[in-house]
PDB file of C-alpha atoms in Angstrom:
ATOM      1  CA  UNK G  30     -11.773 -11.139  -6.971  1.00  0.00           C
ATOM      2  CA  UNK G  31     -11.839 -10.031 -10.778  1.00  0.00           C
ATOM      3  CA  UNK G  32      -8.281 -10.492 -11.301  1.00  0.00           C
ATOM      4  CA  UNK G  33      -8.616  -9.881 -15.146  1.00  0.00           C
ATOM      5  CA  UNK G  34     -10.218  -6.571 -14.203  1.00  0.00           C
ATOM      6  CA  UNK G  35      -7.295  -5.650 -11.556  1.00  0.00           C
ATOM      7  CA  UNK G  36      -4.767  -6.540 -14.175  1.00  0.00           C
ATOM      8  CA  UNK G  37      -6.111  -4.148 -16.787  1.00  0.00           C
ATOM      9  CA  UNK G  38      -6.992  -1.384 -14.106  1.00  0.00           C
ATOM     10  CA  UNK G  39      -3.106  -1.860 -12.643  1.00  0.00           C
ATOM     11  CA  UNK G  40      -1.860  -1.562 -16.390  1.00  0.00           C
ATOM     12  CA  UNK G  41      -3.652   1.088 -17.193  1.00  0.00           C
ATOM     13  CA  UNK G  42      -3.919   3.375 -13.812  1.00  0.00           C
ATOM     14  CA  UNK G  43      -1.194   2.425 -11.169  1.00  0.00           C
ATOM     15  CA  UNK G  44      -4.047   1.252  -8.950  1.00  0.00           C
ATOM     16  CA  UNK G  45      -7.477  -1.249  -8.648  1.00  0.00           C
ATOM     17  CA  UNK G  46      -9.985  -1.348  -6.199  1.00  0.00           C
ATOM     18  CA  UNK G  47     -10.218  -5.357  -5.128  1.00  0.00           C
ATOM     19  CA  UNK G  48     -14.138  -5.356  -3.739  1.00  0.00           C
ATOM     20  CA  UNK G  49     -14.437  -6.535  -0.276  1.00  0.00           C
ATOM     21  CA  UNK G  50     -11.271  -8.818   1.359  1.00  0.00           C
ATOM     22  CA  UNK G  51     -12.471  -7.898   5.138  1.00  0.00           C
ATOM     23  CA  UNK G  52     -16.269  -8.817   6.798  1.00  0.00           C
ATOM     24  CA  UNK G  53     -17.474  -6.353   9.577  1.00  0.00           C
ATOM     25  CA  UNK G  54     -16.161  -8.018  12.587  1.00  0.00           C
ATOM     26  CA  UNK G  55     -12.638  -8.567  10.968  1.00  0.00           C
ATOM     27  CA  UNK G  56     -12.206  -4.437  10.622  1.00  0.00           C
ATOM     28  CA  UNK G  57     -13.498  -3.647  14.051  1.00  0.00           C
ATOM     29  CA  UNK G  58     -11.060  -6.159  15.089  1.00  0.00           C
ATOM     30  CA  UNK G  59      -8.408  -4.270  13.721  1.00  0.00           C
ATOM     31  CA  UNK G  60      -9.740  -1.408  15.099  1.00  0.00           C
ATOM     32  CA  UNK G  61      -9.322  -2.439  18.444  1.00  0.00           C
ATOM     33  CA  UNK G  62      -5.978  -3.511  17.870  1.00  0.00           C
ATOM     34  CA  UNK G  63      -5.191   0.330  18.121  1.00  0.00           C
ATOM     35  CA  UNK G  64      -5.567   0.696  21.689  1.00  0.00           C
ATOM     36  CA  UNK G  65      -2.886  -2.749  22.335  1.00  0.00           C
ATOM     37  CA  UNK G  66       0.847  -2.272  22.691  1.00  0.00           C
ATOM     38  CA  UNK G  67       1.670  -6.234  22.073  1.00  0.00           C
ATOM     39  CA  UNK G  68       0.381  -6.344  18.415  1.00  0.00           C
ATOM     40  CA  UNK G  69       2.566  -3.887  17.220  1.00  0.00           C
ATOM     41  CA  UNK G  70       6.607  -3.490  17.236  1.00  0.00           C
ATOM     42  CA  UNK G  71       6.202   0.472  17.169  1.00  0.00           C
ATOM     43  CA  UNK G  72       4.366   3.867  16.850  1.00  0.00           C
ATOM     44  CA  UNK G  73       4.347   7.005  14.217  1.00  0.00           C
ATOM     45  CA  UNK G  74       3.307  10.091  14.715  1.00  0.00           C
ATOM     46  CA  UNK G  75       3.591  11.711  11.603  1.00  0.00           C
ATOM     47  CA  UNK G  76       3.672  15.054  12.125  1.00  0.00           C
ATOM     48  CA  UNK G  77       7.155  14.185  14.302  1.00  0.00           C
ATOM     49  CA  UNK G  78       8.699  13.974  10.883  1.00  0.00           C
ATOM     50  CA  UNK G  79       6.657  15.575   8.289  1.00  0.00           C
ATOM     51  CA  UNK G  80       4.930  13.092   7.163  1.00  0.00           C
ATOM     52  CA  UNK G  81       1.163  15.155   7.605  1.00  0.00           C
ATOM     53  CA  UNK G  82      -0.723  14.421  10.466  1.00  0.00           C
ATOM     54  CA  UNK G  83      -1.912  11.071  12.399  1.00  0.00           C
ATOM     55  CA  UNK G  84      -0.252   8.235  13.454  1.00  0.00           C
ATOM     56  CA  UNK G  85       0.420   4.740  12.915  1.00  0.00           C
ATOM     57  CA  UNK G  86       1.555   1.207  14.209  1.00  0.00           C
ATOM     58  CA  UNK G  87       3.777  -1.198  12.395  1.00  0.00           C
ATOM     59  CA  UNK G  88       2.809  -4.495  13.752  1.00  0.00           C
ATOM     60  CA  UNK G  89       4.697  -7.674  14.663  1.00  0.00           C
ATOM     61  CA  UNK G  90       5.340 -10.641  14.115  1.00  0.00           C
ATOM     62  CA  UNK G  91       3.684 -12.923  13.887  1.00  0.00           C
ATOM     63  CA  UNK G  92       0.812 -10.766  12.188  1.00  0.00           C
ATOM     64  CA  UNK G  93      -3.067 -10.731  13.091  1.00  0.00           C
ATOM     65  CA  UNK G  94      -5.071 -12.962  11.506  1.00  0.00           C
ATOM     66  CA  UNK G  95      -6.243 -11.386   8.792  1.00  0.00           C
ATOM     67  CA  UNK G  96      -3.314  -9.535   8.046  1.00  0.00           C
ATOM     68  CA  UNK G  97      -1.888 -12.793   7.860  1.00  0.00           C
ATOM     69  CA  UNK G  98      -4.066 -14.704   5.405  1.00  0.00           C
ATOM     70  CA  UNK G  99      -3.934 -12.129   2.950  1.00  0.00           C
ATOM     71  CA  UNK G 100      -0.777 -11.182   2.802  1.00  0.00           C
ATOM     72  CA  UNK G 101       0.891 -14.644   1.712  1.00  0.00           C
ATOM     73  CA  UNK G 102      -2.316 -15.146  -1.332  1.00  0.00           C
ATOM     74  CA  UNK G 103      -2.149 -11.278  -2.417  1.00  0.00           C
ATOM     75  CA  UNK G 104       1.730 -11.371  -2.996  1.00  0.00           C
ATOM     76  CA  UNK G 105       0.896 -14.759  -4.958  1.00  0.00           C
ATOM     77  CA  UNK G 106      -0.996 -13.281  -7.276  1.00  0.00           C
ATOM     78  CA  UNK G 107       0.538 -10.151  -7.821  1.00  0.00           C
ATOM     79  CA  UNK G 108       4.198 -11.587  -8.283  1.00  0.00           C
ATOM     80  CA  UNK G 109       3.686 -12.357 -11.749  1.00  0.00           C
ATOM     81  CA  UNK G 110       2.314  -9.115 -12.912  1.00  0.00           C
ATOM     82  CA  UNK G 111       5.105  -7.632 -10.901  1.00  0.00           C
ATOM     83  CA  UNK G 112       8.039  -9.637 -13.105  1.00  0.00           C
ATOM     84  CA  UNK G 113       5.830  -8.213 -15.879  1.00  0.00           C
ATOM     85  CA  UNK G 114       6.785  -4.779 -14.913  1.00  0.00           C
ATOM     86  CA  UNK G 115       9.773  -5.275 -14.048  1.00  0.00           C
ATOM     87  CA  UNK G 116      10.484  -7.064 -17.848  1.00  0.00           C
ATOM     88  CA  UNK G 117       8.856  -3.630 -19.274  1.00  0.00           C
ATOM     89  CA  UNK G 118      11.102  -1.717 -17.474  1.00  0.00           C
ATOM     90  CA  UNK G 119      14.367  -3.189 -18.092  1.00  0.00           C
ATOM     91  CA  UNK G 120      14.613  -3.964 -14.648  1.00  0.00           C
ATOM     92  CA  UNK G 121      16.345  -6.880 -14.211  1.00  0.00           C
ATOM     93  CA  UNK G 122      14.842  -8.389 -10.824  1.00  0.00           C
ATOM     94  CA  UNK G 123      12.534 -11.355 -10.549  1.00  0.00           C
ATOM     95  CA  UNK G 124       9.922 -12.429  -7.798  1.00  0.00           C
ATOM     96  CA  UNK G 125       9.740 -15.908  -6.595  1.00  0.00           C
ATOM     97  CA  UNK G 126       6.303 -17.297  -7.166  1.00  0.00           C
ATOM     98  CA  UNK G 127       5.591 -18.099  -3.255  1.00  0.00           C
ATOM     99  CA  UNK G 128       5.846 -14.845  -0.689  1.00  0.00           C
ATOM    100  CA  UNK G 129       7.837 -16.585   1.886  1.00  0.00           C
ATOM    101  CA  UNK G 130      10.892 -17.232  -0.703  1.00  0.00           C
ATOM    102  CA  UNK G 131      10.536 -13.472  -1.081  1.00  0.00           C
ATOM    103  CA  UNK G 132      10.845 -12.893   2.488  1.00  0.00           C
ATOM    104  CA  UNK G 133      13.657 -15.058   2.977  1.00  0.00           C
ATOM    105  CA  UNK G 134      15.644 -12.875   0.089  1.00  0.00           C
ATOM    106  CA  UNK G 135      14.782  -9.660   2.418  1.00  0.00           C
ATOM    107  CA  UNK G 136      15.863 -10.976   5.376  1.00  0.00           C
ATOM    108  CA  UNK G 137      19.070 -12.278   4.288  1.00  0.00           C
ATOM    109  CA  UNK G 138      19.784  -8.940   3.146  1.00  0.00           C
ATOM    110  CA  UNK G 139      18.596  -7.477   6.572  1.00  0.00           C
ATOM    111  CA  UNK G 140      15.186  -6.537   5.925  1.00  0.00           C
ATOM    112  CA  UNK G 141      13.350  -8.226   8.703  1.00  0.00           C
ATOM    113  CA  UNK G 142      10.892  -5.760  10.554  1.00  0.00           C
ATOM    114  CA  UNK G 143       7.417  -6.060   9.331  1.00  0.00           C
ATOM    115  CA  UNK G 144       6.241  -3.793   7.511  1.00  0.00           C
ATOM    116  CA  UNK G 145       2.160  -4.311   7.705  1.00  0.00           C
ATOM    117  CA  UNK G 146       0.841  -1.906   9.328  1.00  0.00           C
ATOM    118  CA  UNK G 147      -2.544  -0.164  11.043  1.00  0.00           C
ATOM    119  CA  UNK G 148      -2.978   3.825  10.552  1.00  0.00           C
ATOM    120  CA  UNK G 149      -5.604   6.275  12.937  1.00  0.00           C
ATOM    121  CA  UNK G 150      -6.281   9.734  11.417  1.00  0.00           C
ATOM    122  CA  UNK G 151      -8.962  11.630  12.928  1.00  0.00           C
ATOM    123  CA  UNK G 152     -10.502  15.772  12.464  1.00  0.00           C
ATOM    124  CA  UNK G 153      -7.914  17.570  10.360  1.00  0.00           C
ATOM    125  CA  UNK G 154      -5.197  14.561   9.868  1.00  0.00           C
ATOM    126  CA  UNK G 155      -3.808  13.692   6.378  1.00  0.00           C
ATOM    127  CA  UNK G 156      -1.052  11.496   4.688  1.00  0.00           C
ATOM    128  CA  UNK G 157       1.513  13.107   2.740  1.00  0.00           C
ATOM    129  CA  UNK G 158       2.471  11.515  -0.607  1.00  0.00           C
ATOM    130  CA  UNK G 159       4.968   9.292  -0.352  1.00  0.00           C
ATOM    131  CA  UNK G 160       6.799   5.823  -1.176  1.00  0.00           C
ATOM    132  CA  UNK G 161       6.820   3.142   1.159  1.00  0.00           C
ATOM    133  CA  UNK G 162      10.399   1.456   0.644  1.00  0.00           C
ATOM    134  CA  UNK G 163      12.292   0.312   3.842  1.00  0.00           C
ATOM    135  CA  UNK G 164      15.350  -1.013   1.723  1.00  0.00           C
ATOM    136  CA  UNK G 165      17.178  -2.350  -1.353  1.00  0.00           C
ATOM    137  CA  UNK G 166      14.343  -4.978  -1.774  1.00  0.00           C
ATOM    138  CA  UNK G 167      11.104  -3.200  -2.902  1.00  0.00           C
ATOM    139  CA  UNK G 168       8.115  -5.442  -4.118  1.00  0.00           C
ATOM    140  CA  UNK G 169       6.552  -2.924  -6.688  1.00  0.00           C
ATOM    141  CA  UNK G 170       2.701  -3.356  -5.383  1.00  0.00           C
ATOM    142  CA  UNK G 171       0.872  -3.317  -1.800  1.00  0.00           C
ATOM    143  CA  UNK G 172      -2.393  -2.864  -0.676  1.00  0.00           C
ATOM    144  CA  UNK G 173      -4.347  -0.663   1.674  1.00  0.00           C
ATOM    145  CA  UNK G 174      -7.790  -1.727   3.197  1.00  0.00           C
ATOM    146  CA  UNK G 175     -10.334   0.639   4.613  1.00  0.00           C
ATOM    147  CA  UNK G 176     -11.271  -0.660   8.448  1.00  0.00           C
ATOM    148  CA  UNK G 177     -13.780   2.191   9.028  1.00  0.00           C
ATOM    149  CA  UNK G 178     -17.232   2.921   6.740  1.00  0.00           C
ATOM    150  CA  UNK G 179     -17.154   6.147   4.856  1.00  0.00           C
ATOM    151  CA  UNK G 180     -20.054   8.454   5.489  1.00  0.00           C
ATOM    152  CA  UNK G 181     -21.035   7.188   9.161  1.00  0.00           C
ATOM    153  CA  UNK G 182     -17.238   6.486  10.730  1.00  0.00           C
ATOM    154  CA  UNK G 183     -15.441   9.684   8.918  1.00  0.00           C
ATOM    155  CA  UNK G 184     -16.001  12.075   5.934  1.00  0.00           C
ATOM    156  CA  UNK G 185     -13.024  13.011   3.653  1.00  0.00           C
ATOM    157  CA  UNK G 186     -10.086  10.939   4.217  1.00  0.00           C
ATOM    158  CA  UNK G 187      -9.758   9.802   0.057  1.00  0.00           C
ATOM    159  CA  UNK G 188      -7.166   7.189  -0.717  1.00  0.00           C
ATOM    160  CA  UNK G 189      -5.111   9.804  -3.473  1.00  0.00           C
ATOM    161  CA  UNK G 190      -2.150   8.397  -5.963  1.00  0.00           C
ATOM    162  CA  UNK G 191      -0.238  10.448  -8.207  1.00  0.00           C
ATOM    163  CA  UNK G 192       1.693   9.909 -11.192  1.00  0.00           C
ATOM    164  CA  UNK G 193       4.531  11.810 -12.506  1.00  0.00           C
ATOM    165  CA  UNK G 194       5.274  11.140 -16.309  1.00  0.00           C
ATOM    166  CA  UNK G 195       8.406  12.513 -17.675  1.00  0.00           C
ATOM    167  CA  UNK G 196       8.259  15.793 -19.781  1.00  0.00           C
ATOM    168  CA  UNK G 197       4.441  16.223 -18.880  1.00  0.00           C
ATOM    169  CA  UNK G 198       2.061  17.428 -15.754  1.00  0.00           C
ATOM    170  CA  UNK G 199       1.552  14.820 -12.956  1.00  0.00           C
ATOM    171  CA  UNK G 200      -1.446  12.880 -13.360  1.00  0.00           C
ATOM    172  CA  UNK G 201      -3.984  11.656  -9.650  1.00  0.00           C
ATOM    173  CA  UNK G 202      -6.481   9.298  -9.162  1.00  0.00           C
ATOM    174  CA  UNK G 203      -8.470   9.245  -6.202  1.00  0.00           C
ATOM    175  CA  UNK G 204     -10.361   5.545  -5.005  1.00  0.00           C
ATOM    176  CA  UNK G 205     -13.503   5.418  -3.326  1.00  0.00           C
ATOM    177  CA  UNK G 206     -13.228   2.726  -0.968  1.00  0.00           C
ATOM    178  CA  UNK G 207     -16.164   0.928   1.290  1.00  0.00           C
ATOM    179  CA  UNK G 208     -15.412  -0.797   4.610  1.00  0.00           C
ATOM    180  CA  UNK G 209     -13.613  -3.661   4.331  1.00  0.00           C
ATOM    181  CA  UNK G 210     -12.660  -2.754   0.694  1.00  0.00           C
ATOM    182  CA  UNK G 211      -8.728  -2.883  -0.520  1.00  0.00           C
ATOM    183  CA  UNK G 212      -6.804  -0.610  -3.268  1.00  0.00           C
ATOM    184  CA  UNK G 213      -3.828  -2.622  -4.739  1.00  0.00           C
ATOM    185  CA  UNK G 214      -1.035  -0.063  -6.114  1.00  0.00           C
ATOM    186  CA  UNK G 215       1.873   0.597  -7.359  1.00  0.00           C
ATOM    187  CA  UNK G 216       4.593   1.239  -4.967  1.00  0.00           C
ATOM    188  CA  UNK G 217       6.946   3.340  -7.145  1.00  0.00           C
ATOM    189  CA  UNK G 218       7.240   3.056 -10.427  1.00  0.00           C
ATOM    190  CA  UNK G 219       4.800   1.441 -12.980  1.00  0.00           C
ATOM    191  CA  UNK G 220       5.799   0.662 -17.021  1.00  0.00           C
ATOM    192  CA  UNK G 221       3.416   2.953 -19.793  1.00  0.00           C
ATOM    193  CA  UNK G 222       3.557   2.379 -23.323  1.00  0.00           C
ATOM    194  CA  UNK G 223       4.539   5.250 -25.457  1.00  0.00           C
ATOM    195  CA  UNK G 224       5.243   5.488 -29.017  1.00  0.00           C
ATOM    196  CA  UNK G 225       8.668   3.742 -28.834  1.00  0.00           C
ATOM    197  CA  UNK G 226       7.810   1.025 -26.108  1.00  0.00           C
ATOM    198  CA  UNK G 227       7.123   1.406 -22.563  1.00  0.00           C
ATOM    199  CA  UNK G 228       8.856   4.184 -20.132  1.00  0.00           C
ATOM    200  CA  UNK G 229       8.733   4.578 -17.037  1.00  0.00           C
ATOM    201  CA  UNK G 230       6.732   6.790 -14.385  1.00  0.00           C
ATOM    202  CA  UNK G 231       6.907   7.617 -10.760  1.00  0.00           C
ATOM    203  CA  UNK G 232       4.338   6.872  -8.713  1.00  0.00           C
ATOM    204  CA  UNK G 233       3.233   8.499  -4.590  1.00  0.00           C
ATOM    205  CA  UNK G 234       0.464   7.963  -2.589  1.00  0.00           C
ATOM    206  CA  UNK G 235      -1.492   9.569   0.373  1.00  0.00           C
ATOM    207  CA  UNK G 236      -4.592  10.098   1.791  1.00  0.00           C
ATOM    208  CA  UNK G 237      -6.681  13.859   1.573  1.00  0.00           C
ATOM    209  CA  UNK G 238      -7.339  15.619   5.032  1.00  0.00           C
ATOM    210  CA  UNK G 239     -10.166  13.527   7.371  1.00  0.00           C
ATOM    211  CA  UNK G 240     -12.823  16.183   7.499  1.00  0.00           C
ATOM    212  CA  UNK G 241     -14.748  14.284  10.686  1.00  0.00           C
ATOM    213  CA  UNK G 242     -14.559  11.358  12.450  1.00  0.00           C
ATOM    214  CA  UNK G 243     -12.119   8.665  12.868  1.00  0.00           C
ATOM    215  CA  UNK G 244     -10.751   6.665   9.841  1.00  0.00           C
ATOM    216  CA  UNK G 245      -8.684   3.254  10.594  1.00  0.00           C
ATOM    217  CA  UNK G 246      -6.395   1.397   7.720  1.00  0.00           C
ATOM    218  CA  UNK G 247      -4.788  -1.388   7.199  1.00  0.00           C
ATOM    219  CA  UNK G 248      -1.607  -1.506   4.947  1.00  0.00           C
ATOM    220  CA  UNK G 249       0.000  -4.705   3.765  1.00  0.00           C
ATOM    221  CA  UNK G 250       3.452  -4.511   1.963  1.00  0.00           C
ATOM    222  CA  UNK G 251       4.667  -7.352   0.949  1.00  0.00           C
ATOM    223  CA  UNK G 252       8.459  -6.737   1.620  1.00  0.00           C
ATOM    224  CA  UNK G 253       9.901  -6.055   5.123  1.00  0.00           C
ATOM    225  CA  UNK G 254      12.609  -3.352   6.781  1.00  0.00           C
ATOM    226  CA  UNK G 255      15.572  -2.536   7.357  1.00  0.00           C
TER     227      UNK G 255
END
């Protein structure tokens, strides 16, 4: 992975495609997951509570596989661009370097549902925007993987993220993903320089209506619940 690249994209958009993180086999995996009751500690449907229209699984500990052996390496990475943030923000809380520390601070607080989770939209389903927060310990980035290829699984379906900047129209930017591809993004709020220093802006994210087809995702946020 280009992390220079995913740095300056993060900085400068809210978001970054990562290039591929899952093969084939590991998304049709995932995939079949769907159909299991054991993986997963419980079920969404979204249009129950108005959150558009599909449904989704937050799985359980302990995670699958290759939820597993990103999530740990991802968080890793991202934790020191996330103290950066948090530094340009005047925000005063710091990451530990190493993602199980982090856990341990959400747990002992009583965050300790997983939050990782695998999302089924078919014909006509959509994600409202939104921020996924679960509690008083937020890490400010996660990632969403694409489990089904665009074009031959689904049509439509576009990963969406929109910015709202004080004083001034809201700002989207929509990521074409392949199968197997991830878009790292801000959670809820991401520092911008203005002319006196950075500010900050809010930040939601959702996915446009599935015009065919089925399209499977992966999400991977990096604190737990509640």
């Amino acid at each position: 992975m280009d992390w220079d690249r995913i740095a300056a994209d993060l900085d400068g958009f809210g978001c970054a495609a990562t290039g591929p993180l899952l093969d084939g086999a590991a998304c049709a995996a995932l995939r079949a997951l769907y159909a299991e009751e054991a993986p997963f500690r419980s079920r969404i449907v979204m249009a129950r509570h108005g959150f558009g229209r599909g449904e989704y699984k937050y799985y359980a500990y302990p995670l699958p596989g290759p939820v597993a052996a990103l999530r740990a390496p991802l968080y890793a990475r991202l934790a020191p661009l996330a103290n950066r943030w948090n530094d340009q923000m005047g925000i005063g809380v710091r990451y530990p370097a190493e993602h199980a520390a982090f856990l341990a601070r959400c747990h002992a607080a009583g965050q300790a549902r997983p939050t990782p989770l695998l999302l089924r939209y078919g014909p006509g389903d959509y994600n409202c925007l939104h921020q996924d927060l679960y509690g008083e310990h937020v890490f400010p980035l996660q990632v969403a993987i694409l489990l089904s290829e665009p074009g031959r699984a689904f049509t439509g379906g576009e990963f969406v993220l929109t910015e709202q900047r004080p004083r001034m129209q809201s700002r989207a930017e929509v990521v074409p993903l392949g199968q197997g591809e991830g878009v790292i993004f801000a959670v809820r709020h991401r520092p911008v320089q203005g002319a006196r220093g950075p500010y900050r802006v809010t930040l939601r994210h959702g996915v446009s209506r599935v015009r065919s087809g089925e399209r499977y995702t992966t999400g991977i946020i990096f604190h737990d619940a509640a």
